[in-house]
Tab-separated table of C-alpha atoms in Angstrom:
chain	number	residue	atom	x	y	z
R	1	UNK	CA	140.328	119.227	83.602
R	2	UNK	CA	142.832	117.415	81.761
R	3	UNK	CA	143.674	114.253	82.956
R	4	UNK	CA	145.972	111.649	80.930
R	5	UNK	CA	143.490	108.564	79.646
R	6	UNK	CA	145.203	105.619	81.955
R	7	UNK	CA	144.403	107.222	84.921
R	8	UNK	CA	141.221	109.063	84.049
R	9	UNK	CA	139.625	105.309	83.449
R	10	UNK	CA	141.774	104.174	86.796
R	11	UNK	CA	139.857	107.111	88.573
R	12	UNK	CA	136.200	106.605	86.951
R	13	UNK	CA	136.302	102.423	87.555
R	14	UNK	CA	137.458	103.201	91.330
R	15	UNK	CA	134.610	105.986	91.975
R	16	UNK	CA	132.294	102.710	90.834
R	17	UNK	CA	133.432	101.292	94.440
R	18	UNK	CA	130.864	101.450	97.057
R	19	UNK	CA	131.676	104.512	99.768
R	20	UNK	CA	134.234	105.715	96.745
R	21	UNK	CA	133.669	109.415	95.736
R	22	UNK	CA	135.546	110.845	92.872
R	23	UNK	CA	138.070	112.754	95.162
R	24	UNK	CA	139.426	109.206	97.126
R	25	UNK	CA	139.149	107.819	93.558
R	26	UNK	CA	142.005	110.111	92.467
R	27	UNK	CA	143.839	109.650	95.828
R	28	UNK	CA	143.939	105.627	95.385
R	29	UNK	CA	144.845	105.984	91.757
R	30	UNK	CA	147.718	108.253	92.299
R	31	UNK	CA	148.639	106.144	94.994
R	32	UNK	CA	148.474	102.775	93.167
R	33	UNK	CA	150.788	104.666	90.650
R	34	UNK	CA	153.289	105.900	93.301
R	35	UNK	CA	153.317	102.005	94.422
R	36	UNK	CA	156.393	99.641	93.325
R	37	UNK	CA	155.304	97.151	90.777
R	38	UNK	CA	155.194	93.743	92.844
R	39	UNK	CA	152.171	95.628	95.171
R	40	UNK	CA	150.284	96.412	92.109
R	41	UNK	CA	151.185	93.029	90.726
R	42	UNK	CA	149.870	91.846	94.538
R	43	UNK	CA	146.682	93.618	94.278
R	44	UNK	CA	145.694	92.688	91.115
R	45	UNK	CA	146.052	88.943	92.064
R	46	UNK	CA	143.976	89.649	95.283
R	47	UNK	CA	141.028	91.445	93.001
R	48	UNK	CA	141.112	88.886	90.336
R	49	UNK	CA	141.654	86.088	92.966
R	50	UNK	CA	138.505	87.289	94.732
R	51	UNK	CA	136.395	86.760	91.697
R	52	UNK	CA	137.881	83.502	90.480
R	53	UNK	CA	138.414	81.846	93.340
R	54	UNK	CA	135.405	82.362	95.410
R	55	UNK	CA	132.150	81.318	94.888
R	56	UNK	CA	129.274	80.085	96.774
R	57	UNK	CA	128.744	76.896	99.444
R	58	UNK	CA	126.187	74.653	97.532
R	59	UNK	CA	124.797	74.002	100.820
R	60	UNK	CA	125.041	76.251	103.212
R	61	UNK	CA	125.723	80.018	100.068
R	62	UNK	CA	128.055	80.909	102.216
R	63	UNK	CA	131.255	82.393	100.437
R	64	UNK	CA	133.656	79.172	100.027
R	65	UNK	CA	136.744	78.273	98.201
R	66	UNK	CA	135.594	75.009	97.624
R	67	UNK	CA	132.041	73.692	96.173
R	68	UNK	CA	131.314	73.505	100.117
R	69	UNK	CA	132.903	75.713	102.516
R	70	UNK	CA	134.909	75.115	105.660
R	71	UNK	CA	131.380	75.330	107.947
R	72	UNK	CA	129.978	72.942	106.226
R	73	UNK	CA	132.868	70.624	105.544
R	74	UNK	CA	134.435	70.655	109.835
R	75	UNK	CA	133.599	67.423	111.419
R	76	UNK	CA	133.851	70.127	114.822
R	77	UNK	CA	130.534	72.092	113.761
R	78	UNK	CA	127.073	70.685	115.611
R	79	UNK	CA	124.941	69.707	112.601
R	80	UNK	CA	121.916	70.403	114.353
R	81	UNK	CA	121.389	73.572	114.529
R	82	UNK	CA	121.096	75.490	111.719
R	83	UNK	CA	121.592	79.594	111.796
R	84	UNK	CA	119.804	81.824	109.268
R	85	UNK	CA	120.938	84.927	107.855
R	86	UNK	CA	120.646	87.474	105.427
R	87	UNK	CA	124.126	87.464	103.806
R	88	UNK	CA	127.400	86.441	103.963
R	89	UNK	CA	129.063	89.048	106.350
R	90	UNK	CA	126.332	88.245	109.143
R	91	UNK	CA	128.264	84.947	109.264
R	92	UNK	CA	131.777	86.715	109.528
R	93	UNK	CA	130.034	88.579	112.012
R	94	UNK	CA	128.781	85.763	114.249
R	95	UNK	CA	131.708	83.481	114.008
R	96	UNK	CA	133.576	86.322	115.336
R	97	UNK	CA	132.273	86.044	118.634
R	98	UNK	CA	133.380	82.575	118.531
R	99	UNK	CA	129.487	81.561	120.737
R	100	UNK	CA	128.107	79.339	117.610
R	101	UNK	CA	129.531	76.452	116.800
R	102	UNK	CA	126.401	75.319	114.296
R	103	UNK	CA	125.736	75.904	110.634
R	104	UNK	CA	124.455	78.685	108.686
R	105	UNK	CA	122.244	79.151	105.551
R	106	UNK	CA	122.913	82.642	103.944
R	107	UNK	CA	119.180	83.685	102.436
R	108	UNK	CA	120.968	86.132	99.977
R	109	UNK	CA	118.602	88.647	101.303
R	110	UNK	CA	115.319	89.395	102.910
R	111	UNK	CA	111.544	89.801	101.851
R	112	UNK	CA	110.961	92.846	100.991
R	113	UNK	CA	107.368	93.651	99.801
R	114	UNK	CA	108.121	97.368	98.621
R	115	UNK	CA	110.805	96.184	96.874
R	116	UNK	CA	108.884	93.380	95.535
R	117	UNK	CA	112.022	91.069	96.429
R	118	UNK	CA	110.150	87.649	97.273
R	119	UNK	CA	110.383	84.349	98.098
R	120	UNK	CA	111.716	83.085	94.588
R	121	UNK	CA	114.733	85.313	94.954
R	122	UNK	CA	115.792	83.825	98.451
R	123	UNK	CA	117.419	80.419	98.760
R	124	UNK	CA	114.138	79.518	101.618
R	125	UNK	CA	113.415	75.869	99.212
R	126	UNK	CA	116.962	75.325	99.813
R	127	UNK	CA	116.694	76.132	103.556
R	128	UNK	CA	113.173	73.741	103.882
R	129	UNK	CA	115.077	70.902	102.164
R	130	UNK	CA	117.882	71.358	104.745
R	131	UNK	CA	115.369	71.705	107.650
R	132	UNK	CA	113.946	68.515	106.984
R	133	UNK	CA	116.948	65.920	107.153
R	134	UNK	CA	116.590	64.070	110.354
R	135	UNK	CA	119.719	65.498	111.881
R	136	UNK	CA	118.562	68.714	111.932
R	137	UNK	CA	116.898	70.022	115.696
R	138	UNK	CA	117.158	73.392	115.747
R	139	UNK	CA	116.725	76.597	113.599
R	140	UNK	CA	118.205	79.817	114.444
R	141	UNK	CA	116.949	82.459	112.625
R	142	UNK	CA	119.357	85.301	112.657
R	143	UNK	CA	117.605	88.441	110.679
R	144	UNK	CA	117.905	91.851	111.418
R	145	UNK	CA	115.162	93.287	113.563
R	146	UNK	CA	113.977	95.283	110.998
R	147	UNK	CA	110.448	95.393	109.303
R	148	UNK	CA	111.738	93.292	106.337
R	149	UNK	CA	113.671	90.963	108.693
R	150	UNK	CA	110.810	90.614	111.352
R	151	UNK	CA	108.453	90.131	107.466
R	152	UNK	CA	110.992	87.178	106.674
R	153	UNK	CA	111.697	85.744	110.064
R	154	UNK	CA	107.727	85.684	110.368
R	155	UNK	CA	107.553	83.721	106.809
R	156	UNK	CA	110.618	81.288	107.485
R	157	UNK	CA	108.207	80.382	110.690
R	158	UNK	CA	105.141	79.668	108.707
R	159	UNK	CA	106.870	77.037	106.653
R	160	UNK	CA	108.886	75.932	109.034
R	161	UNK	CA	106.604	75.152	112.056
R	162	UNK	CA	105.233	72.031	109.862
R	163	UNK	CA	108.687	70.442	109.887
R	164	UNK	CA	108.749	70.086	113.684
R	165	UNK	CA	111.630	71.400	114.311
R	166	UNK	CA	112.887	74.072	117.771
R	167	UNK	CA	112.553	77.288	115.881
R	168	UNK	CA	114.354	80.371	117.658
R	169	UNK	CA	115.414	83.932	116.960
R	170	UNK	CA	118.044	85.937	117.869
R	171	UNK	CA	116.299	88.276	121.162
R	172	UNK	CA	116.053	91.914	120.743
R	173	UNK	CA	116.211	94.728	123.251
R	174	UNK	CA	119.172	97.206	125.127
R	175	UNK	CA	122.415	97.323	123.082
R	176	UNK	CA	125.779	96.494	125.806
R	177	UNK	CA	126.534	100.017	127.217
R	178	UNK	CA	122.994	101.169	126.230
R	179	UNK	CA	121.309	103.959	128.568
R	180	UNK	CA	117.884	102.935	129.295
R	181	UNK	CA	116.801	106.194	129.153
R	182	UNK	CA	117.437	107.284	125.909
R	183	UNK	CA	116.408	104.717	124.236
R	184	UNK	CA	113.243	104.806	122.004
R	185	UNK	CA	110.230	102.893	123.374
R	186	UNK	CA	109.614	99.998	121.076
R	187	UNK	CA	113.321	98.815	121.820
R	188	UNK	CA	112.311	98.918	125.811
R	189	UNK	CA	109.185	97.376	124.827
R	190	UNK	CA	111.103	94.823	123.623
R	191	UNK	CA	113.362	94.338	126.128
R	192	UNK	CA	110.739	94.071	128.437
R	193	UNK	CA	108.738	91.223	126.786
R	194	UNK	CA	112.174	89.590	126.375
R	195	UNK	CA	113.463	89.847	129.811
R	196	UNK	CA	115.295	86.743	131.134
R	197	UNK	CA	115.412	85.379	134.857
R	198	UNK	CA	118.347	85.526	136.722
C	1	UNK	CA	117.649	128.919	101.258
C	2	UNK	CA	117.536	126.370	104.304
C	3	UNK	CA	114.953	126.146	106.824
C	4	UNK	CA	114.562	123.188	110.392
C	5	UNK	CA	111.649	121.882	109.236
C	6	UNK	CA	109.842	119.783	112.170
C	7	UNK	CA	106.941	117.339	110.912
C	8	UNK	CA	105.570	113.901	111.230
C	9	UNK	CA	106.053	111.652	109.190
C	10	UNK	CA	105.753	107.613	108.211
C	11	UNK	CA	108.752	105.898	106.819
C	12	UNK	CA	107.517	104.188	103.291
C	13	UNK	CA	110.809	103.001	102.421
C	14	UNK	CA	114.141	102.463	103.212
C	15	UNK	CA	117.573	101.332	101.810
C	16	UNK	CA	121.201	101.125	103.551
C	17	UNK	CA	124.042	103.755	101.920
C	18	UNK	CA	127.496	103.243	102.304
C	19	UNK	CA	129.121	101.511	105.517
C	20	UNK	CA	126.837	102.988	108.038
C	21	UNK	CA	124.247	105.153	107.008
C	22	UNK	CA	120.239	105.123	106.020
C	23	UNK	CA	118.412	106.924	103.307
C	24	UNK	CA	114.581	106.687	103.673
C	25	UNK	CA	111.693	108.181	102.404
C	26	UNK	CA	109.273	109.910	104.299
C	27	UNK	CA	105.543	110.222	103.896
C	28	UNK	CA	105.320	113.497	105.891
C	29	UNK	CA	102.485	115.927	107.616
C	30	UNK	CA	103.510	119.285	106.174
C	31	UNK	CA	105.999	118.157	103.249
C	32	UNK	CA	104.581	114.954	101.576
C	33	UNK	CA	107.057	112.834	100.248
C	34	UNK	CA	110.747	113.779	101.119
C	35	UNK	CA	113.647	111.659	100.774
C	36	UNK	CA	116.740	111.811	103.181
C	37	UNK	CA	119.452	110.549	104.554
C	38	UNK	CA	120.062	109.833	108.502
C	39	UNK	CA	123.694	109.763	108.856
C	40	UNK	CA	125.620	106.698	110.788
C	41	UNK	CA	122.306	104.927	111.481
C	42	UNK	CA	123.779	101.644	111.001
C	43	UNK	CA	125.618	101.604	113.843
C	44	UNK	CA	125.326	100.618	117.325
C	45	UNK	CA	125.097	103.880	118.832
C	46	UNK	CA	122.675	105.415	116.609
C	47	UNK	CA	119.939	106.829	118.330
C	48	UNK	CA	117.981	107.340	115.049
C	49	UNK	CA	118.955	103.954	113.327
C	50	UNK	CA	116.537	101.908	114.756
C	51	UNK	CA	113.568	104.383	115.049
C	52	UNK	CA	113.731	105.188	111.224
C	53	UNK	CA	111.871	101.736	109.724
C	54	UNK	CA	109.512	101.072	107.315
C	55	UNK	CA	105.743	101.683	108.841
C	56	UNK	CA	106.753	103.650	111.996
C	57	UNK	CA	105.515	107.267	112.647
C	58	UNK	CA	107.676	109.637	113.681
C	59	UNK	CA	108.355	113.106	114.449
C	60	UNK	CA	111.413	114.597	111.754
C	61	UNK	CA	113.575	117.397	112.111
C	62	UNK	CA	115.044	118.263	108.706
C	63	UNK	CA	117.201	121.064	107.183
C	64	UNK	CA	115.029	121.711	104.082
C	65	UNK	CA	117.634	122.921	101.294
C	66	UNK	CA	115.409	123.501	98.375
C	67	UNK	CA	117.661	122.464	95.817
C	68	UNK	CA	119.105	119.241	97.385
C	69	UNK	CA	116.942	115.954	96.730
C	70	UNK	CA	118.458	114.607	99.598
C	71	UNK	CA	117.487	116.357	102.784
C	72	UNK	CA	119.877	115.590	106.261
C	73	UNK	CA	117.629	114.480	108.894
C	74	UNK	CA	119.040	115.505	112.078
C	75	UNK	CA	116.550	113.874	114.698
C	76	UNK	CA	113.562	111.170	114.463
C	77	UNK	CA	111.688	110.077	117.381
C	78	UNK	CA	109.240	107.530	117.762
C	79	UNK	CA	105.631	108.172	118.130
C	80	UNK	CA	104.218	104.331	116.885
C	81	UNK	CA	105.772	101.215	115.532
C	82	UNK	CA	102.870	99.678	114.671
C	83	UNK	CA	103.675	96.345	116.815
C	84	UNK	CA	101.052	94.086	116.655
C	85	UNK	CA	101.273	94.990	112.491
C	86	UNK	CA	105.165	93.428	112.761
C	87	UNK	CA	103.941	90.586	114.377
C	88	UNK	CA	101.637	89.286	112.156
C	89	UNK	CA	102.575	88.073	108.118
C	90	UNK	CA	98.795	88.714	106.188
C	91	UNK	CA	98.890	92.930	108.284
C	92	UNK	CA	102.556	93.246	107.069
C	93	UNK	CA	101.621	92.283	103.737
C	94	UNK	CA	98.654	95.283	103.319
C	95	UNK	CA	100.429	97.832	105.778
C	96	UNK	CA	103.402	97.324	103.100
C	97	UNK	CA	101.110	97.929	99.993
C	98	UNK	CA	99.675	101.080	101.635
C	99	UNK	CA	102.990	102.287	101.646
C	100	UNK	CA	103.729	101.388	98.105
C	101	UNK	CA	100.619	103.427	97.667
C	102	UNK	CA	102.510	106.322	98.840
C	103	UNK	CA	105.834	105.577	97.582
C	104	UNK	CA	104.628	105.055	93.679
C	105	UNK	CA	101.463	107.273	93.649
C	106	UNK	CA	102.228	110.547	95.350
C	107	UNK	CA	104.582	113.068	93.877
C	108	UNK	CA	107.315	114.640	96.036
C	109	UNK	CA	107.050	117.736	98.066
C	110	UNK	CA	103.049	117.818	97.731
C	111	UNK	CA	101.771	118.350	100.977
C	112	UNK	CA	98.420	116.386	101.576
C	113	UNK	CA	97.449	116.631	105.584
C	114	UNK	CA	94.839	114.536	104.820
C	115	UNK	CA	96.520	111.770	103.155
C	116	UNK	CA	98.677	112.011	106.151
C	117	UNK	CA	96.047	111.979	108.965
C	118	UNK	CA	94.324	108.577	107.056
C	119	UNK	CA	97.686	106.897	106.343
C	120	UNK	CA	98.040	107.351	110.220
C	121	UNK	CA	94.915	106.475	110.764
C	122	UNK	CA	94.676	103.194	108.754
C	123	UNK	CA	98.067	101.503	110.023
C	124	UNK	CA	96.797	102.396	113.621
C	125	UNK	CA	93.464	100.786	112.847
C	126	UNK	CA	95.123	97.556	111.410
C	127	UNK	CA	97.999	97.496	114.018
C	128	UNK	CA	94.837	97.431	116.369
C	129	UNK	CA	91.908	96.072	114.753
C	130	UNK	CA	90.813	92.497	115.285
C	131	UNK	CA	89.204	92.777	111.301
C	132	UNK	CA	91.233	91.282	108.485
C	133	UNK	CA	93.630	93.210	107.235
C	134	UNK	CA	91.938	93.581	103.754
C	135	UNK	CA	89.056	95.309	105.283
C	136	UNK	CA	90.701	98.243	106.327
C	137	UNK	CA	93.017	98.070	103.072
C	138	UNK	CA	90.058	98.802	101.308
C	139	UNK	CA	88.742	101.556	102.511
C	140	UNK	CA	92.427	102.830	102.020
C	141	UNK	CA	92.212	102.778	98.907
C	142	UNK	CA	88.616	104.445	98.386
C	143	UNK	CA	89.776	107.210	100.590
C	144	UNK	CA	93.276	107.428	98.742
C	145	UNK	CA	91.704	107.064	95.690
C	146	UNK	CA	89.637	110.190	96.251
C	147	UNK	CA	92.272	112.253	97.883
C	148	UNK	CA	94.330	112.145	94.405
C	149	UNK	CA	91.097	112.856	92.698
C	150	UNK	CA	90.274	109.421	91.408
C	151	UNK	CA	86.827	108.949	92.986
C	152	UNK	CA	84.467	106.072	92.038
C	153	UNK	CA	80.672	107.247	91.949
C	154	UNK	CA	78.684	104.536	93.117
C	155	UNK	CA	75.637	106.531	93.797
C	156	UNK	CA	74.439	106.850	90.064
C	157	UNK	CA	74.666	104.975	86.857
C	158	UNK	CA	77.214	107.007	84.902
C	159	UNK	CA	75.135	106.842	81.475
C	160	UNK	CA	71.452	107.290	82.277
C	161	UNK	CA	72.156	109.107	86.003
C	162	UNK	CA	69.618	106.757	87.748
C	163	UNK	CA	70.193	106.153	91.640
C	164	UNK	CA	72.041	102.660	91.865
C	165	UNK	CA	69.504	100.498	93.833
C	166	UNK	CA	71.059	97.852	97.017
C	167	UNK	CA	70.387	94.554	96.489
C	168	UNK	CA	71.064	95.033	92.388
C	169	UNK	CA	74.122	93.779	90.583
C	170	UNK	CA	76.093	96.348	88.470
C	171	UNK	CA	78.402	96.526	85.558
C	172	UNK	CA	81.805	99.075	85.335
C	173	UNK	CA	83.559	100.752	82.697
C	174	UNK	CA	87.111	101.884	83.427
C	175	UNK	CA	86.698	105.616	81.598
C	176	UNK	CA	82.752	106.076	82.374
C	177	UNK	CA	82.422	104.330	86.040
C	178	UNK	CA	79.286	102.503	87.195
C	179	UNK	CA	76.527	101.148	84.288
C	180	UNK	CA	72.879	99.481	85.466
C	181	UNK	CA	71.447	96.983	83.529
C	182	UNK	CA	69.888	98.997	81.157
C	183	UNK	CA	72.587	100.744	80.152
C	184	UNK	CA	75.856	98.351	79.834
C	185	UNK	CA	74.929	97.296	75.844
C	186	UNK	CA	76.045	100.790	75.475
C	187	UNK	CA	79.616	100.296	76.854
C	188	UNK	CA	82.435	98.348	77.275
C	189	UNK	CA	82.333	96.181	80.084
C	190	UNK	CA	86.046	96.098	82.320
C	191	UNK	CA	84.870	94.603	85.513
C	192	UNK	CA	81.018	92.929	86.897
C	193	UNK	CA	79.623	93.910	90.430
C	194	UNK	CA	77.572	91.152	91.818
C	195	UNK	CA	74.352	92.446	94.070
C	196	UNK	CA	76.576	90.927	97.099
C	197	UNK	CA	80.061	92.706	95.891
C	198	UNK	CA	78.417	95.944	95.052
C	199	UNK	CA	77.028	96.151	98.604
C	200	UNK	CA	80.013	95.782	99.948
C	201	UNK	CA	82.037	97.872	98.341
C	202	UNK	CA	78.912	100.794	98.983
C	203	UNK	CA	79.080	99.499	102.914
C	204	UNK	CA	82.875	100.216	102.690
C	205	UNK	CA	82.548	103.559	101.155
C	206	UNK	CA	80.510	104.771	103.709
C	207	UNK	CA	82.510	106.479	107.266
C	208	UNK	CA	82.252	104.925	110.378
C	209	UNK	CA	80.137	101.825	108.861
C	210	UNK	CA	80.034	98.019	109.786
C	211	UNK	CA	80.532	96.131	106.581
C	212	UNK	CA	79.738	92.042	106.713
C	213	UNK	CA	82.172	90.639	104.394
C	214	UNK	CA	83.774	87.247	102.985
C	215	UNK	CA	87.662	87.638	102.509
C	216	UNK	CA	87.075	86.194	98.710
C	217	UNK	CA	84.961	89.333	98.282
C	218	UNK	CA	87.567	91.324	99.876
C	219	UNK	CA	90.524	90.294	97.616
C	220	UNK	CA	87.988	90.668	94.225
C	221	UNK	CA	87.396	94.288	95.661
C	222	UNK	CA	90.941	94.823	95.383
C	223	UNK	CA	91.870	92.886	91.892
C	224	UNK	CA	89.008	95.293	91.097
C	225	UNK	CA	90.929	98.592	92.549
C	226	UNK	CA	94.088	97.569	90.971
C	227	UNK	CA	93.122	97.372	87.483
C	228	UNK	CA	91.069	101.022	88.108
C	229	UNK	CA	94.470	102.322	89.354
C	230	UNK	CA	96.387	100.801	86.645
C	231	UNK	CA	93.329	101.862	83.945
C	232	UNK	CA	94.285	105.967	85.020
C	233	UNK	CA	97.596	105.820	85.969
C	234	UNK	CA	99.628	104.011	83.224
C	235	UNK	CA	102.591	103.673	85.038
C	236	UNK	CA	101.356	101.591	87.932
C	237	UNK	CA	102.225	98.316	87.651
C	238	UNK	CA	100.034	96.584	90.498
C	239	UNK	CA	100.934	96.086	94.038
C	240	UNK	CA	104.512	93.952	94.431
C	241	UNK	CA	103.709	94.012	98.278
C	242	UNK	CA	100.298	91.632	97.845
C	243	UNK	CA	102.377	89.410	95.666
C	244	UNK	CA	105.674	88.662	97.386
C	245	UNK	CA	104.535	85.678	99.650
């Protein structure tokens, strides 16, 4: 098919786009070019913005403005407790339940043997240095109950124990508006081990 | 052509694709290795989302479509996770490298029961077993080794024939196999078998056998077994899963 250049490179840089197939690549490049110039101007600032503007917490590797972000920099947050996660959006997702009023330390990722991801390529000396300033009483780690979460949870404890510090983890069992019975047995198992008094 | 395929199966690996969904691959029963994709697993409701992890056995229902790479896995159940495996750093580590076994050494759509029935086997043993994990890793890889057709001969010295004698240290060429004393001048030398080491890895060849064993002797066993693996198969580049942590 014969598409004009501009838009044929429009279309093949958009299909690059996560979730982006080449069909909704043609839609949002038609559409860009149906759109008055000032919201093209506007999205092109956003994109651009996004990658000159943002760049990691040197503490925390959260995604900040600044050289540290807004966690790390609010007098409000409790510096003792310290929440682990994989990446960046599992901090959007936990301050938007408004419960945590700690820090965080984004990994960048978890261990994953198969994919031979390890320790080097996580920011864990970065976490250990953190762990061990006096202020610090409590680590939450925050991983998804997965085999290469439960892998790096279990490794974070290893080197952490030492330090002397309240270790905890996020519980695991029935999802809100779960049915007990259809849910597989290792997640009852679970729930079961984790139940809590009332 | 499309046909519901059920089968059991053991998840070697897994990676997230787009917003919500899962592709994994699948060391199965009846198929071997099949790669596909569970739809919306990343969500809350997914029934199949958590059940589909690395190291759990499961039951599969596919739609086979011969010419897709991809097949759409319509329902996984549970039938072990392998608990006491995911609770415990040094089993994680050689459960993994079993599965990297599978995922780098096994071509797709080669159906191996038997490879199956010991991958099951193994990861129940080490969920279950009170041995190091190492010990059981082992005799993995003998009996994975032999499945692909990569046996070691230990009974015989692969130049002169003579019956290899317990208690005597021996010497191993890559290409040939095992060498005696007598006989290693002749050959290149790519690994040494002390009386003790040789032993053991005889004791761990054997079925249903109680091997005494240091864990130094273990891990030499398998340095050993990855160089022979690397030795035939060219592209094998050692086991990432024994070196992450």
């Amino acid at each position: 098919m014969n598409i004009i250049e501009p838009l044929q490179i429009a279309i093949e840089e958009l299909s690059k786009l996560p979730t982006i197939g080449r069909k909704t690549a043609q839609r949002l490049a038609l559409y860009i070019l149906k759109s008055d110039k000032d919201s093209v101007a506007n999205l092109i600032k956003a994109v651009t913005d996004l990658k000159e503007k943002i760049k990691f917490c040197s503490v925390c590797f959260n995604l900040s403005v600044d050289d540290t972000c807004e966690v790390c920099k609010s007098p409000k947050r409790d510096k003792s407790i310290i929440c682990v996660v994989e990446e960046a959006s599992d901090v959007i997702a936990i301050e938007s339940t408004n419960e945590y009023k700690g820090l965080y330390h984004v990994l960048g990722g978890v261990l994953s043997p198969l994919s031979g991801k390890g320790v080097e390529s996580l920011k864990i000396a970065e976490l250990v240095l953190r762990v061990n300033e006096p202020d610090v009483k409590e680590i939450v780690l925050a991983l998804n109950p997965d085999t290469e979460g439960e892998t790096t949870s279990l490794y974070l404890t290893r080197r952490l124990k030492p330090l002397n510090k309240r270790i905890t983890r996020l519980p695991t069992g029935l999802p809100l508006g779960g049915d007990l019975e259809f849910t597989d047995h290792a997640t009852v198992g679970r729930a079961i081990l984790n139940r809590i008094e009332l | 052509m499309s046909e519901i395929i059920k089968t059991k199966a053991v998840v070697i690996k897994k990676l997230d694709y787009g917003d919500t969904s899962k592709i994994a691959t699948f060391y199965t029963e009846d198929y071997g290795k099949i790669t596909g994709i569970i739809k919306g697993a990343r969500t809350a409701k997914s029934k199949m989302g958590p059940v589909v992890d690395i190291l759990n056995t499961l039951q599969i229902v596919y739609y086979k479509k011969e010419n897709r790479e991809v097949q759409l896995i319509s329902k996984a159940e549970l039938i072990n996770h392998h608990s006491k495996i995911k609770e415990d750093l040094d089993k994680l580590k050689f459960a993994s490298a079993v599965a990297e076994l599978l995922l780098h050494l096994n071509l797709e759509d080669e159906a191996h029961p038997k490879l199956f029935k010991g991958t099951v086997k193994i990861l129940e043993l080490m969920n279950e077993s009170k041995e190091v994990p190492e010990y059981y890793f082992i005799k993995y890889l003998i009996f994975f080794l032999k499945e692909l057709g990569y046996e070691i001969q230990l009974e015989n010295c692969s130049c002169c024939g003579n019956n290899t004698e317990p208690g005597e240290g021996y010497f191993f060429n890559f290409n040939s196999g095992i060498l005696c004393m007598n006989c290693k001048n002749d050959q290149l030398i790519s690994f040494e078998f002390s009386p003790e080491l040789f032993n053991l890895l005889m004791c761990l060849s054997r079925r249903n056998n109680e091997c005494k064993y240091s864990v130094k002797d273990l891990n030499r066993l398998i340095y050993f077994f990855e160089k022979y693996i690397s030795y035939h198969i060219p592209e094998f580049k050692g086991l990432k899963s024994l070196h992450v942590y």
